[in-house]
mmCIF file of C-alpha atoms in Angstrom:
data_model
loop_
_atom_site.group_PDB
_atom_site.id
_atom_site.type_symbol
_atom_site.label_atom_id
_atom_site.label_comp_id
_atom_site.label_asym_id
_atom_site.label_seq_id
_atom_site.Cartn_x
_atom_site.Cartn_y
_atom_site.Cartn_z
ATOM 1 C CA MET A 1 94.570 -41.467 -131.977
ATOM 2 C CA ASP A 2 98.103 -40.896 -130.717
ATOM 3 C CA ALA A 3 98.201 -39.565 -127.132
ATOM 4 C CA ALA A 4 100.334 -36.561 -128.117
ATOM 5 C CA ILE A 5 97.957 -35.623 -130.940
ATOM 6 C CA ARG A 6 94.962 -36.023 -128.643
ATOM 7 C CA LYS A 7 96.573 -33.833 -125.998
ATOM 8 C CA LYS A 8 97.357 -31.166 -128.587
ATOM 9 C CA GLN A 9 93.762 -31.249 -129.866
ATOM 10 C CA GLU A 10 92.372 -30.992 -126.341
ATOM 11 C CA LYS A 11 94.603 -27.988 -125.650
ATOM 12 C CA ALA A 12 93.451 -26.282 -128.865
ATOM 13 C CA GLU A 13 89.826 -26.919 -127.950
ATOM 14 C CA SER A 14 90.314 -25.598 -124.423
ATOM 15 C CA GLU A 15 91.794 -22.393 -125.839
ATOM 16 C CA MET A 16 89.165 -21.934 -128.539
ATOM 17 C CA VAL A 17 87.826 -18.387 -128.530
ATOM 18 C CA PHE A 18 84.216 -17.393 -129.024
ATOM 19 C CA GLU A 19 84.411 -16.327 -132.697
ATOM 20 C CA GLU A 20 86.227 -19.555 -133.627
ATOM 21 C CA TRP A 21 83.464 -21.572 -131.998
ATOM 22 C CA VAL A 22 80.778 -19.559 -133.832
ATOM 23 C CA LYS A 23 82.502 -20.283 -137.146
ATOM 24 C CA THR A 24 82.881 -23.998 -136.272
ATOM 25 C CA TYR A 25 79.281 -24.290 -135.087
ATOM 26 C CA PHE A 26 77.730 -22.826 -138.225
ATOM 27 C CA HIS A 27 80.075 -24.806 -140.472
ATOM 28 C CA LYS A 28 78.807 -28.013 -138.838
ATOM 29 C CA ARG A 29 75.244 -26.800 -139.186
ATOM 30 C CA LEU A 30 75.840 -26.149 -142.898
ATOM 31 C CA GLU A 31 77.156 -29.697 -143.366
ATOM 32 C CA LYS A 32 74.179 -31.169 -141.541
ATOM 33 C CA LYS A 33 71.238 -29.027 -142.681
ATOM 34 C CA GLY A 34 72.478 -27.131 -145.717
ATOM 35 C CA ARG A 35 72.585 -23.414 -146.403
ATOM 36 C CA MET A 36 70.217 -21.125 -144.548
ATOM 37 C CA ARG A 37 67.546 -19.235 -146.410
ATOM 38 C CA GLY A 38 68.213 -15.534 -146.917
ATOM 39 C CA ARG A 39 65.888 -14.267 -144.206
ATOM 40 C CA THR A 40 67.204 -16.753 -141.650
ATOM 41 C CA MET A 41 70.792 -15.937 -142.592
ATOM 42 C CA ARG A 42 70.202 -12.208 -142.146
ATOM 43 C CA ARG A 43 68.581 -12.640 -138.724
ATOM 44 C CA THR A 44 71.294 -15.050 -137.590
ATOM 45 C CA LYS A 45 74.059 -12.638 -138.579
ATOM 46 C CA LEU A 46 72.272 -9.840 -136.767
ATOM 47 C CA ALA A 47 71.963 -11.880 -133.541
ATOM 48 C CA VAL A 48 75.597 -13.044 -133.664
ATOM 49 C CA GLY A 49 76.720 -9.494 -134.443
ATOM 50 C CA ARG A 50 75.161 -8.345 -131.189
ATOM 51 C CA LEU A 51 77.274 -10.858 -129.262
ATOM 52 C CA MET A 52 80.639 -10.200 -130.889
ATOM 53 C CA PRO A 53 81.514 -6.792 -129.365
ATOM 54 C CA TYR A 54 81.502 -8.351 -125.907
ATOM 55 C CA PHE A 55 82.625 -11.964 -126.410
ATOM 56 C CA GLN A 56 85.044 -11.656 -129.348
ATOM 57 C CA GLY A 57 88.506 -12.878 -128.356
ATOM 58 C CA MET A 58 87.201 -14.466 -125.151
ATOM 59 C CA PRO A 59 88.120 -18.157 -124.660
ATOM 60 C CA LEU A 60 85.064 -20.368 -124.304
ATOM 61 C CA LYS A 61 86.315 -21.592 -120.917
ATOM 62 C CA ASP A 62 86.197 -18.003 -119.646
ATOM 63 C CA ILE A 63 82.574 -17.427 -120.583
ATOM 64 C CA THR A 64 81.068 -17.893 -117.144
ATOM 65 C CA GLU A 65 77.634 -17.197 -115.746
ATOM 66 C CA ASP A 66 78.933 -13.868 -114.392
ATOM 67 C CA GLU A 67 80.249 -12.853 -117.834
ATOM 68 C CA VAL A 68 76.943 -13.785 -119.431
ATOM 69 C CA GLU A 69 74.974 -11.763 -116.904
ATOM 70 C CA GLU A 70 77.301 -8.790 -117.444
ATOM 71 C CA TRP A 71 76.646 -8.980 -121.192
ATOM 72 C CA ARG A 72 72.919 -9.176 -120.535
ATOM 73 C CA ARG A 73 72.966 -6.047 -118.401
ATOM 74 C CA LYS A 74 74.851 -4.082 -121.048
ATOM 75 C CA ALA A 75 72.939 -5.526 -124.003
ATOM 76 C CA LYS A 76 69.567 -4.651 -122.523
ATOM 77 C CA LYS A 77 70.590 -0.978 -122.568
ATOM 78 C CA GLU A 78 72.397 -1.006 -125.921
ATOM 79 C CA ILE A 79 70.189 -3.172 -128.176
ATOM 80 C CA PRO A 80 67.403 -0.904 -129.479
ATOM 81 C CA SER A 81 64.529 -3.408 -129.516
ATOM 82 C CA PRO A 82 63.340 -5.989 -126.939
ATOM 83 C CA ASP A 83 62.932 -8.509 -129.762
ATOM 84 C CA GLY A 84 66.554 -8.014 -130.863
ATOM 85 C CA TYR A 85 67.715 -8.488 -127.283
ATOM 86 C CA ASP A 86 65.666 -11.685 -126.917
ATOM 87 C CA LYS A 87 67.004 -13.131 -130.177
ATOM 88 C CA ALA A 88 70.625 -12.376 -129.217
ATOM 89 C CA SER A 89 70.063 -13.980 -125.795
ATOM 90 C CA PHE A 90 68.549 -17.025 -127.462
ATOM 91 C CA MET A 91 71.513 -17.254 -129.876
ATOM 92 C CA LEU A 92 74.064 -17.117 -127.034
ATOM 93 C CA LYS A 93 72.259 -19.847 -125.126
ATOM 94 C CA ARG A 94 72.074 -21.955 -128.274
ATOM 95 C CA LEU A 95 75.830 -21.559 -128.938
ATOM 96 C CA MET A 96 76.773 -22.396 -125.349
ATOM 97 C CA ARG A 97 74.462 -25.419 -125.274
ATOM 98 C CA ALA A 98 76.127 -26.740 -128.436
ATOM 99 C CA ALA A 99 79.565 -26.142 -126.901
ATOM 100 C CA VAL A 100 78.574 -28.316 -123.941
ATOM 101 C CA CYS A 101 77.382 -31.048 -126.318
ATOM 102 C CA GLU A 102 80.755 -30.912 -128.107
ATOM 103 C CA GLY A 103 82.618 -31.253 -124.812
ATOM 104 C CA LEU A 104 84.096 -27.749 -125.038
ATOM 105 C CA LYS A 105 82.427 -26.644 -121.810
ATOM 106 C CA ASN A 106 81.318 -28.497 -118.720
ATOM 107 C CA ASP A 107 78.028 -26.678 -118.363
ATOM 108 C CA ASN A 108 75.961 -23.965 -120.009
ATOM 109 C CA PRO A 109 76.623 -20.574 -118.398
ATOM 110 C CA CYS A 110 73.340 -19.196 -119.772
ATOM 111 C CA LYS A 111 71.071 -19.946 -116.825
ATOM 112 C CA TYR A 112 68.382 -17.483 -117.855
ATOM 113 C CA SER A 113 65.132 -18.522 -119.460
ATOM 114 C CA THR A 114 64.362 -17.332 -122.965
ATOM 115 C CA PRO A 115 60.906 -16.318 -124.233
ATOM 116 C CA ASN A 116 58.890 -19.169 -125.645
ATOM 117 C CA SER A 117 59.728 -19.265 -129.352
ATOM 118 C CA LYS A 118 56.308 -20.673 -130.209
ATOM 119 C CA PRO A 119 54.392 -17.856 -131.942
ATOM 120 C CA LYS A 120 51.344 -16.409 -130.199
ATOM 121 C CA LYS A 121 49.379 -16.818 -133.424
ATOM 122 C CA GLU A 122 49.029 -20.528 -132.610
ATOM 123 C CA ASP A 123 45.938 -19.556 -130.592
ATOM 124 C CA VAL A 124 44.295 -17.690 -133.457
ATOM 125 C CA ARG A 125 40.967 -19.216 -134.446
ATOM 126 C CA PRO A 126 40.914 -20.769 -137.954
ATOM 127 C CA LEU A 127 38.810 -19.054 -140.579
ATOM 128 C CA SER A 128 35.256 -20.216 -141.118
ATOM 129 C CA LYS A 129 33.782 -20.977 -144.541
ATOM 130 C CA HIS A 130 32.139 -17.547 -144.642
ATOM 131 C CA GLU A 131 35.359 -15.811 -143.596
ATOM 132 C CA VAL A 132 37.440 -17.547 -146.264
ATOM 133 C CA LYS A 133 34.886 -16.590 -148.914
ATOM 134 C CA THR A 134 34.869 -12.975 -147.705
ATOM 135 C CA VAL A 135 38.668 -12.773 -147.762
ATOM 136 C CA ALA A 136 38.887 -14.353 -151.224
ATOM 137 C CA GLU A 137 36.304 -11.952 -152.669
ATOM 138 C CA ALA A 138 38.265 -8.996 -151.264
ATOM 139 C CA PHE A 139 41.399 -10.039 -153.168
ATOM 140 C CA PRO A 140 42.100 -8.709 -156.672
ATOM 141 C CA GLU A 141 41.107 -11.141 -159.390
ATOM 142 C CA TYR A 142 44.714 -11.829 -160.409
ATOM 143 C CA THR A 143 45.620 -13.190 -156.940
ATOM 144 C CA ARG A 144 42.260 -14.460 -155.635
ATOM 145 C CA LEU A 145 43.135 -18.069 -156.444
ATOM 146 C CA ALA A 146 46.030 -17.848 -153.959
ATOM 147 C CA VAL A 147 43.561 -17.799 -151.058
ATOM 148 C CA TRP A 148 41.785 -20.955 -152.217
ATOM 149 C CA LEU A 149 45.053 -22.777 -152.920
ATOM 150 C CA SER A 150 46.396 -22.120 -149.423
ATOM 151 C CA VAL A 151 43.161 -23.189 -147.728
ATOM 152 C CA LEU A 152 42.427 -26.244 -149.882
ATOM 153 C CA VAL A 153 45.756 -27.518 -151.252
ATOM 154 C CA GLY A 154 48.384 -28.499 -148.722
ATOM 155 C CA GLY A 155 48.250 -25.275 -146.743
ATOM 156 C CA LEU A 156 50.693 -23.743 -149.209
ATOM 157 C CA ARG A 157 53.092 -21.194 -147.732
ATOM 158 C CA ILE A 158 53.042 -17.734 -149.250
ATOM 159 C CA GLY A 159 56.489 -18.239 -150.830
ATOM 160 C CA GLU A 160 55.398 -21.585 -152.295
ATOM 161 C CA ILE A 161 52.344 -19.967 -153.891
ATOM 162 C CA CYS A 162 54.443 -17.225 -155.455
ATOM 163 C CA GLY A 163 56.855 -19.880 -156.740
ATOM 164 C CA LEU A 164 54.276 -21.967 -158.624
ATOM 165 C CA GLN A 165 54.713 -22.474 -162.364
ATOM 166 C CA LEU A 166 52.223 -23.951 -164.835
ATOM 167 C CA GLN A 167 54.349 -27.091 -165.075
ATOM 168 C CA ASP A 168 53.675 -27.682 -161.371
ATOM 169 C CA ILE A 169 50.004 -28.405 -162.051
ATOM 170 C CA ASP A 170 48.975 -31.820 -163.385
ATOM 171 C CA PHE A 171 45.324 -31.546 -164.416
ATOM 172 C CA ASP A 172 45.181 -35.130 -165.707
ATOM 173 C CA HIS A 173 45.843 -36.533 -162.240
ATOM 174 C CA ALA A 174 44.624 -33.542 -160.187
ATOM 175 C CA LEU A 175 48.015 -33.045 -158.532
ATOM 176 C CA LEU A 176 50.085 -30.011 -157.616
ATOM 177 C CA TYR A 177 53.882 -30.254 -157.309
ATOM 178 C CA VAL A 178 55.624 -27.986 -154.803
ATOM 179 C CA ARG A 179 59.117 -27.584 -156.248
ATOM 180 C CA HIS A 180 60.088 -24.009 -155.403
ATOM 181 C CA SER A 181 59.639 -21.148 -153.036
ATOM 182 C CA VAL A 182 60.337 -17.457 -153.574
ATOM 183 C CA ASP A 183 63.148 -15.732 -151.715
ATOM 184 C CA ARG A 184 65.395 -12.680 -151.977
ATOM 185 C CA GLY A 185 68.707 -14.535 -152.164
ATOM 186 C CA THR A 186 71.257 -15.440 -149.523
ATOM 187 C CA ASP A 187 71.496 -11.879 -148.150
ATOM 188 C CA ASP A 188 67.725 -11.330 -148.115
ATOM 189 C CA CYS A 189 68.146 -8.022 -149.913
ATOM 190 C CA GLY A 190 68.112 -8.831 -153.638
ATOM 191 C CA PRO A 191 65.202 -9.205 -156.075
ATOM 192 C CA TYR A 192 62.787 -12.073 -155.520
ATOM 193 C CA GLU A 193 63.788 -15.255 -157.321
ATOM 194 C CA LEU A 194 62.855 -18.926 -157.539
ATOM 195 C CA CYS A 195 64.672 -20.816 -154.780
ATOM 196 C CA PRO A 196 64.545 -24.290 -153.233
ATOM 197 C CA THR A 197 61.718 -24.976 -150.819
ATOM 198 C CA LYS A 198 62.102 -24.118 -147.140
ATOM 199 C CA THR A 199 63.140 -27.695 -146.272
ATOM 200 C CA GLY A 200 63.591 -30.953 -148.146
ATOM 201 C CA SER A 201 60.258 -32.228 -146.823
ATOM 202 C CA SER A 202 58.564 -29.082 -148.183
ATOM 203 C CA ARG A 203 58.987 -30.544 -151.692
ATOM 204 C CA ARG A 204 55.774 -32.485 -151.972
ATOM 205 C CA VAL A 205 52.985 -33.656 -154.265
ATOM 206 C CA LEU A 206 49.503 -32.552 -153.230
ATOM 207 C CA PRO A 207 46.032 -33.605 -154.373
ATOM 208 C CA ILE A 208 43.948 -30.850 -155.933
ATOM 209 C CA PRO A 209 40.232 -31.002 -155.050
ATOM 210 C CA ILE A 210 38.279 -31.649 -158.234
ATOM 211 C CA PRO A 211 35.890 -28.680 -157.708
ATOM 212 C CA LEU A 212 38.912 -26.357 -157.604
ATOM 213 C CA ILE A 213 40.223 -27.386 -161.028
ATOM 214 C CA PRO A 214 37.810 -25.200 -163.092
ATOM 215 C CA MET A 215 38.828 -22.192 -160.977
ATOM 216 C CA ILE A 216 42.524 -22.877 -161.642
ATOM 217 C CA LYS A 217 41.919 -23.285 -165.374
ATOM 218 C CA GLU A 218 39.931 -20.055 -165.497
ATOM 219 C CA HIS A 219 42.732 -18.233 -163.674
ATOM 220 C CA ILE A 220 45.286 -19.529 -166.174
ATOM 221 C CA ARG A 221 43.080 -18.537 -169.115
ATOM 222 C CA LYS A 222 42.737 -14.967 -167.866
ATOM 223 C CA GLN A 223 46.061 -14.339 -166.123
ATOM 224 C CA CYS A 224 48.614 -16.492 -167.981
ATOM 225 C CA PRO A 225 48.427 -15.688 -171.707
ATOM 226 C CA LYS A 226 51.728 -17.413 -172.594
ATOM 227 C CA GLU A 227 50.922 -20.773 -170.964
ATOM 228 C CA THR A 228 54.436 -22.177 -171.270
ATOM 229 C CA PRO A 229 55.664 -24.694 -168.663
ATOM 230 C CA GLU A 230 57.874 -22.046 -167.005
ATOM 231 C CA THR A 231 55.125 -19.403 -166.879
ATOM 232 C CA MET A 232 54.441 -18.286 -163.314
ATOM 233 C CA LEU A 233 50.936 -19.087 -162.079
ATOM 234 C CA PHE A 234 50.964 -15.726 -160.286
ATOM 235 C CA HIS A 235 52.972 -12.735 -161.415
ATOM 236 C CA ALA A 236 53.471 -9.107 -160.535
ATOM 237 C CA ALA A 237 51.321 -6.465 -162.214
ATOM 238 C CA LYS A 238 54.228 -5.501 -164.475
ATOM 239 C CA GLY A 239 55.374 -9.075 -164.998
ATOM 240 C CA GLY A 240 57.956 -11.155 -163.196
ATOM 241 C CA ILE A 241 57.724 -13.020 -159.918
ATOM 242 C CA LEU A 242 54.936 -11.974 -157.569
ATOM 243 C CA PRO A 243 56.553 -10.707 -154.330
ATOM 244 C CA PRO A 244 55.098 -12.301 -151.172
ATOM 245 C CA PRO A 245 54.653 -8.836 -149.561
ATOM 246 C CA THR A 246 52.069 -8.112 -152.271
ATOM 247 C CA LEU A 247 49.887 -10.992 -151.060
ATOM 248 C CA GLN A 248 50.485 -9.971 -147.448
ATOM 249 C CA ALA A 249 49.368 -6.407 -148.184
ATOM 250 C CA GLN A 250 46.283 -7.637 -150.038
ATOM 251 C CA PHE A 251 45.421 -9.892 -147.113
ATOM 252 C CA ARG A 252 45.672 -6.987 -144.660
ATOM 253 C CA VAL A 253 43.143 -5.093 -146.766
ATOM 254 C CA ALA A 254 40.860 -8.135 -147.008
ATOM 255 C CA ARG A 255 40.848 -8.900 -143.287
ATOM 256 C CA LYS A 256 39.383 -5.468 -142.547
ATOM 257 C CA ARG A 257 36.093 -6.758 -143.961
ATOM 258 C CA LEU A 258 36.093 -9.357 -141.182
ATOM 259 C CA GLY A 259 37.266 -7.043 -138.429
ATOM 260 C CA ARG A 260 39.980 -9.566 -137.561
ATOM 261 C CA ASP A 261 43.367 -7.946 -137.126
ATOM 262 C CA ASP A 262 44.606 -11.152 -135.462
ATOM 263 C CA ILE A 263 44.920 -13.085 -138.730
ATOM 264 C CA SER A 264 47.528 -13.106 -141.494
ATOM 265 C CA PHE A 265 47.987 -14.939 -144.773
ATOM 266 C CA HIS A 266 49.687 -17.704 -142.772
ATOM 267 C CA THR A 267 46.374 -18.287 -140.952
ATOM 268 C CA LEU A 268 45.112 -19.866 -144.179
ATOM 269 C CA ARG A 269 47.790 -22.569 -143.791
ATOM 270 C CA ALA A 270 46.778 -23.229 -140.196
ATOM 271 C CA THR A 271 43.126 -23.321 -141.251
ATOM 272 C CA HIS A 272 43.913 -26.007 -143.833
ATOM 273 C CA ALA A 273 45.808 -28.113 -141.285
ATOM 274 C CA THR A 274 43.091 -27.897 -138.651
ATOM 275 C CA LEU A 275 40.176 -28.616 -140.973
ATOM 276 C CA PHE A 276 42.100 -31.400 -142.694
ATOM 277 C CA MET A 277 42.328 -33.250 -139.373
ATOM 278 C CA VAL A 278 38.775 -32.346 -138.356
ATOM 279 C CA GLU A 279 37.545 -33.899 -141.608
ATOM 280 C CA GLY A 280 39.361 -37.163 -140.841
ATOM 281 C CA GLY A 281 42.954 -36.673 -142.021
ATOM 282 C CA THR A 282 45.486 -38.614 -139.957
ATOM 283 C CA LEU A 283 48.421 -36.935 -138.251
ATOM 284 C CA LYS A 284 50.835 -38.465 -140.793
ATOM 285 C CA GLU A 285 48.688 -37.265 -143.701
ATOM 286 C CA THR A 286 48.521 -33.775 -142.211
ATOM 287 C CA MET A 287 52.298 -33.657 -141.825
ATOM 288 C CA ASP A 288 52.701 -34.729 -145.463
ATOM 289 C CA GLU A 289 50.228 -32.047 -146.536
ATOM 290 C CA LEU A 290 52.136 -29.334 -144.725
ATOM 291 C CA GLY A 291 55.589 -30.663 -145.574
ATOM 292 C CA HIS A 292 56.552 -31.138 -141.914
ATOM 293 C CA ARG A 293 58.648 -33.773 -140.181
ATOM 294 C CA ASP A 294 58.203 -32.399 -136.671
ATOM 295 C CA ILE A 295 55.110 -33.791 -134.945
ATOM 296 C CA LYS A 296 55.225 -31.076 -132.273
ATOM 297 C CA ILE A 297 54.920 -28.354 -134.895
ATOM 298 C CA ALA A 298 52.152 -30.133 -136.792
ATOM 299 C CA VAL A 299 50.074 -30.688 -133.665
ATOM 300 C CA GLY A 300 51.054 -27.853 -131.347
ATOM 301 C CA TYR A 301 51.171 -25.053 -133.876
ATOM 302 C CA TYR A 302 49.009 -25.825 -136.891
ATOM 303 C CA GLN A 303 46.154 -27.824 -135.410
ATOM 304 C CA ARG A 304 44.048 -25.078 -133.881
ATOM 305 C CA VAL A 305 41.067 -25.607 -131.626
ATOM 306 C CA ILE A 306 37.592 -25.120 -133.105
ATOM 307 C CA PRO A 307 35.218 -24.660 -130.128
ATOM 308 C CA GLU A 308 32.135 -25.849 -132.030
ATOM 309 C CA HIS A 309 33.853 -29.060 -133.105
ATOM 310 C CA GLN A 310 35.279 -29.570 -129.621
ATOM 311 C CA ARG A 311 31.760 -29.196 -128.175
ATOM 312 C CA GLU A 312 30.308 -31.644 -130.713
ATOM 313 C CA VAL A 313 32.916 -34.303 -129.942
ATOM 314 C CA THR A 314 32.470 -33.801 -126.191
ATOM 315 C CA GLU A 315 28.718 -34.251 -126.471
ATOM 316 C CA ARG A 316 29.121 -37.425 -128.530
ATOM 317 C CA LEU A 317 31.510 -38.874 -125.957
ATOM 318 C CA ALA A 318 29.134 -38.071 -123.116
ATOM 319 C CA ALA A 319 26.172 -39.622 -124.945
ATOM 320 C CA LYS A 320 28.180 -42.788 -125.534
ATOM 321 C CA TYR A 321 29.787 -43.240 -122.108
ATOM 322 C CA LEU A 322 27.514 -41.719 -119.445
ATOM 323 C CA PRO A 323 25.350 -44.415 -117.783
ATOM 324 C CA MET A 324 22.020 -42.694 -118.477
ATOM 325 C CA ASP A 325 20.077 -45.704 -119.739
ATOM 326 C CA ASP A 326 19.297 -46.850 -116.199
ATOM 327 C CA ASN A 327 19.194 -43.418 -114.558
ATOM 328 C CA ALA A 328 15.950 -41.567 -115.299
ATOM 329 C CA GLU A 329 16.919 -38.533 -113.213
ATOM 330 C CA MET A 330 20.193 -38.041 -115.127
ATOM 331 C CA MET A 331 18.430 -38.475 -118.462
ATOM 332 C CA GLU A 332 15.724 -35.924 -117.545
ATOM 333 C CA SER A 333 18.390 -33.454 -116.450
ATOM 334 C CA ALA A 334 20.265 -33.919 -119.717
ATOM 335 C CA ILE A 335 17.065 -33.390 -121.708
ATOM 336 C CA GLY A 336 16.405 -30.218 -119.725
ATOM 337 C CA GLU A 337 19.862 -28.880 -120.567
ATOM 338 C CA LEU A 338 19.359 -29.691 -124.239
ATOM 339 C CA ASP A 339 15.970 -27.944 -124.248
ATOM 340 C CA LYS A 340 17.619 -24.892 -122.707
ATOM 341 C CA ARG A 341 20.296 -24.928 -125.392
ATOM 342 C CA ILE A 342 17.669 -25.328 -128.142
ATOM 343 C CA LYS A 343 15.745 -22.298 -126.846
ATOM 344 C CA GLU A 344 18.947 -20.228 -126.828
ATOM 345 C CA LEU A 345 19.665 -21.236 -130.425
ATOM 346 C CA GLU A 346 16.085 -20.500 -131.487
ATOM 347 C CA GLY A 347 16.382 -17.051 -129.913
ATOM 348 C CA ARG A 348 19.610 -16.464 -131.777
ATOM 349 C CA LYS A 349 17.971 -17.646 -135.001
ATOM 350 C CA GLU A 350 15.072 -15.211 -134.567
ATOM 351 C CA GLU A 351 17.511 -12.379 -133.910
ATOM 352 C CA LEU A 352 19.439 -13.143 -137.112
ATOM 353 C CA GLU A 353 16.229 -13.440 -139.132
ATOM 354 C CA THR A 354 15.097 -10.024 -137.855
ATOM 355 C CA ARG A 355 18.449 -8.500 -138.811
ATOM 356 C CA LEU A 356 18.232 -10.142 -142.242
ATOM 357 C CA ASP A 357 14.727 -8.739 -142.825
ATOM 358 C CA ASP A 358 15.944 -5.300 -141.803
ATOM 359 C CA LEU A 359 18.903 -5.583 -144.190
ATOM 360 C CA ALA A 360 16.591 -6.656 -147.034
ATOM 361 C CA SER A 361 14.259 -3.725 -146.342
ATOM 362 C CA ARG A 362 17.091 -1.219 -146.478
ATOM 363 C CA ALA A 363 18.441 -2.774 -149.672
ATOM 364 C CA ALA A 364 14.992 -2.494 -151.301
ATOM 365 C CA MET A 365 15.046 1.274 -150.778
ATOM 366 C CA TYR A 366 17.948 1.556 -153.234
ATOM 367 C CA ILE A 367 16.486 -0.657 -155.954
#
């Protein structure tokens, strides 16, 4: 590059103002990752919009740590919600970090720490077999299959379930094709429509458990009278695409039977991921099931801890590695601990049996 042209470009970059950098940044993101989904686009515009009143027209080189802290002081008073303030702070830090990477700034003036973006629901316990059955039975018949699909087939996202068509199900080979998701358009405010999946890796082919096939066929027989390839597997009561909020609302009703306000429909996806690995699925297989490329997300977010399984594995490791064969005292102590545990479990069993007998007696009064 000619020295004069390079100098001119460097001068233009040094004088670049905040809104020009925002436009440049998101243009590069579009070229690299493609268009944002409607919900993400709306939230991004909202976060950027909370930065513009203060930083618009300000050259990037003039955005110092003092300016950032001044914006933070004002924004904390003016932005109505703590979550909105956190997201705007995160957006500013993200934009300044990218500017440093592009050589437009020497260092990031956002020295503050942002809240951990990892959702708290990562610590939510997966659903047990009984809990899944209870939730499924609480769903209306026309959407009940959605629960079993999310738990047993690839941890389907709620939008992916609502986007399933009959042509996505291959009964001959017991496969389900994830080709679409449901969204409300680029502005996240229109009617729900079939859209591309969340990411390229979300397009995937998933094995359908053989025992689930009769349930799917029965659902189609009762709920899909047309049975054309484009017919939606799930549809709204008055026809058309089933809105994801409908499933979310039905799940909120169903979870009341469990007394677990900590769970959401998305917990079914995490349950699938965790149990898939517990039952022997490899990390790569789990990522393929979920449609993820990020190992940190697959392990840190979706693979939840099951205390009972953790205890079982720990006990097996101890039995294999502790040198008890030649240590009678250690072996006797271990046996004593196991006997104690057995007595506790027997006591718990008796308690449950008593409660069951009481329940049966009360039920007999109404027969």
